Short mmCIF file of C-alpha atoms and ligand atoms in Angstrom, two decimals:
data_model
loop_
_atom_site.label_atom_id
_atom_site.label_comp_id
_atom_site.label_asym_id
_atom_site.label_seq_id
_atom_site.Cartn_x
_atom_site.Cartn_y
_atom_site.Cartn_z
CA MET A 182 -20.76 30.41 30.87
CA PHE A 183 -19.14 30.84 27.64
CA ARG A 184 -22.43 30.11 26.16
CA SER A 185 -24.24 32.41 28.56
CA LYS A 186 -21.73 35.41 27.61
CA LEU A 187 -21.93 33.58 23.93
CA PHE A 188 -25.60 34.76 23.72
CA LEU A 189 -26.04 37.92 26.03
CA GLY A 190 -23.75 39.32 23.13
CA ALA A 191 -26.13 38.14 20.56
CA LEU A 192 -28.87 38.90 22.05
CA LEU A 193 -26.96 42.82 22.84
CA ALA A 194 -26.23 42.69 19.30
CA CYS A 195 -29.47 42.57 18.08
CA VAL A 196 -31.41 44.83 20.13
CA TRP A 197 -28.32 46.97 19.43
CA MET A 198 -28.98 46.66 15.44
CA GLN A 199 -33.21 46.66 16.08
CA ALA A 200 -31.99 50.43 17.53
CA ALA A 201 -29.96 51.24 14.67
CA ALA A 202 -32.46 50.42 11.92
CA ALA A 203 -35.24 52.14 12.77
CA ALA A 204 -35.47 54.76 10.21
CA GLU A 205 -37.14 59.12 10.85
CA PHE A 206 -39.82 60.15 8.27
CA ASP A 207 -40.76 63.74 8.31
CA VAL A 208 -44.61 64.69 7.67
CA ARG A 209 -44.92 68.13 6.74
CA MET A 210 -48.59 69.96 7.52
CA LEU A 211 -48.96 72.70 4.83
CA ASN A 212 -51.88 74.76 3.52
CA HIS A 213 -50.80 74.64 0.02
CA GLY A 214 -49.93 70.47 -0.53
CA ALA A 215 -48.45 69.32 -3.55
CA THR A 216 -51.98 68.04 -5.10
CA GLY A 217 -54.82 71.15 -3.16
CA ASP A 218 -54.42 73.72 -0.15
CA MET A 219 -54.41 72.43 3.05
CA GLN A 220 -52.36 69.01 2.89
CA PHE A 221 -50.31 66.23 4.53
CA ASP A 222 -46.55 65.79 3.03
CA PRO A 223 -46.68 62.64 2.08
CA GLN A 224 -50.43 61.52 2.87
CA LEU A 225 -49.18 57.95 2.42
CA LEU A 226 -46.24 56.54 4.48
CA LYS A 227 -44.91 53.57 4.67
CA VAL A 228 -42.65 52.71 7.41
CA SER A 229 -41.42 49.60 9.44
CA PRO A 230 -42.39 49.27 13.36
CA GLY A 231 -40.12 51.03 15.61
CA ASP A 232 -39.80 54.15 12.96
CA ALA A 233 -41.06 57.37 14.03
CA VAL A 234 -42.46 60.07 12.06
CA HIS A 235 -42.12 63.68 12.49
CA PHE A 236 -45.27 65.59 11.99
CA LEU A 237 -43.77 68.76 11.56
CA ALA A 238 -45.89 71.93 11.58
CA VAL A 239 -43.79 74.15 8.65
CA ASP A 240 -47.71 75.86 8.31
CA LYS A 241 -49.37 77.23 11.38
CA GLY A 242 -52.75 76.54 12.16
CA HIS A 243 -52.92 72.92 11.28
CA ASN A 244 -53.16 70.26 14.20
CA VAL A 245 -52.33 65.40 13.73
CA GLN A 246 -54.85 63.55 15.10
CA SER A 247 -55.38 60.00 14.65
CA ILE A 248 -59.18 58.83 13.82
CA ASP A 249 -60.81 56.46 16.26
CA GLY A 250 -61.29 53.24 14.26
CA MET A 251 -58.77 53.36 11.89
CA ILE A 252 -56.02 52.30 14.23
CA PRO A 253 -54.32 49.08 14.91
CA ASP A 254 -55.45 47.19 17.60
CA GLY A 255 -53.67 48.11 21.08
CA ALA A 256 -51.97 51.32 19.44
CA THR A 257 -52.20 54.34 21.34
CA ALA A 258 -53.76 57.44 19.66
CA PHE A 259 -52.20 60.30 19.24
CA SER A 260 -53.08 64.00 19.18
CA SER A 261 -51.03 67.28 19.15
CA GLU A 262 -51.76 70.88 20.12
CA ILE A 263 -52.50 73.40 16.81
CA GLY A 264 -49.35 74.82 15.51
CA GLN A 265 -47.17 71.78 17.55
CA ASN A 266 -45.07 69.48 16.05
CA LEU A 267 -45.48 65.62 17.05
CA THR A 268 -43.32 63.21 16.75
CA VAL A 269 -44.58 59.57 16.72
CA THR A 270 -43.02 56.25 17.38
CA PHE A 271 -44.66 53.91 15.30
CA THR A 272 -44.37 50.42 17.09
CA VAL A 273 -47.68 48.40 16.56
CA PRO A 274 -47.89 47.16 12.79
CA GLY A 275 -51.41 48.18 10.79
CA ILE A 276 -52.68 51.18 9.03
CA TYR A 277 -52.91 54.32 10.77
CA GLY A 278 -55.74 57.30 9.41
CA TYR A 279 -55.05 60.65 10.96
CA ARG A 280 -56.55 63.75 10.33
CA CYS A 281 -55.76 67.99 11.20
CA ALA A 282 -59.69 68.31 13.30
CA PRO A 283 -59.63 72.32 12.06
CA HIS A 284 -59.48 70.67 8.46
CA GLY A 285 -60.08 67.24 8.34
CA MET A 286 -63.65 67.29 7.34
CA LEU A 287 -61.31 69.05 4.01
CA GLY A 288 -59.83 66.22 3.18
CA MET A 289 -56.88 67.20 5.69
CA VAL A 290 -56.40 63.49 5.88
CA GLY A 291 -53.42 61.03 6.08
CA LEU A 292 -52.55 57.04 6.61
CA VAL A 293 -49.41 55.70 7.57
CA VAL A 294 -48.27 52.24 6.98
CA VAL A 295 -46.67 50.56 9.54
CA GLY A 296 -45.18 46.77 8.15
CA ASN A 297 -48.51 44.61 7.95
CA PRO A 298 -51.49 46.68 7.85
CA ALA A 299 -53.81 43.85 9.13
CA ASN A 300 -56.44 46.25 10.02
CA GLU A 301 -56.57 47.53 6.15
CA ALA A 302 -60.98 47.09 6.11
CA ALA A 303 -61.48 47.84 9.33
CA ALA A 304 -59.88 51.08 8.68
CA LYS A 305 -61.90 51.31 5.20
CA ALA A 306 -65.16 50.93 6.96
CA ALA A 307 -64.07 53.56 9.65
CA ALA A 308 -63.18 56.11 7.87
CA MET A 309 -64.93 59.68 7.50
CA PRO A 310 -67.17 60.74 4.83
CA GLY A 311 -67.30 63.08 2.73
CA LEU A 312 -64.48 64.78 1.29
CA ALA A 313 -62.28 63.10 3.99
CA GLY A 314 -63.42 60.20 2.84
CA ARG A 315 -63.00 61.10 -1.17
CA GLN A 316 -58.97 61.39 0.06
CA PHE A 317 -58.81 58.43 2.20
CA ALA A 318 -60.32 56.10 -1.15
CA LYS A 319 -58.14 57.66 -2.99
CA LEU A 320 -54.89 56.88 -0.25
CA PHE A 321 -56.04 53.64 0.29
CA GLU A 322 -56.46 53.34 -4.07
CA ILE A 323 -52.30 54.47 -4.24
CA LEU A 324 -51.86 51.85 -1.47
CA ASP A 325 -53.09 48.95 -3.82
CA SER A 326 -51.76 49.94 -6.42
CA ARG A 327 -48.20 49.52 -4.84
CA ARG A 328 -48.98 46.48 -3.69
CA THR A 329 -49.92 45.10 -7.64
CA ALA A 330 -46.40 46.74 -8.49
CA GLN A 331 -44.89 44.70 -6.07
CA LYS A 332 -45.69 41.59 -7.26
CU1 CU B 646 -54.98 72.10 9.07
#
């Protein structure tokens, strides 16, 4: 009896710690970003499974939506209304590519990396063409360079 109570206590402590450890991040939708017009800020964000990301419609006329083939298996696609905030809690590890529907083709895209990006090759292959594809290529390069720097 004592042992089962101890076990339950330990279990509850774990659940509580996980809840407490979940972090929150902001990604802003902007008309004028740090390196150009129509950008998410930050464009590349690394989080841990269970963390929440608030996509904030700071400037109107934008939205955020995941791109088919650029999210891990088992993850739920997400999409916001134009000009609305959206909070996404990322539970499934992997890379998530997303875009603004009106401006994705102009390069208004971004990546959220949740824990281990096991679907990186698939996400790269599914990236959009044109300016969006070039932007994604840049973000994947930054991701690579950070990984190299950590070694
Ligand atoms: Cu936009």
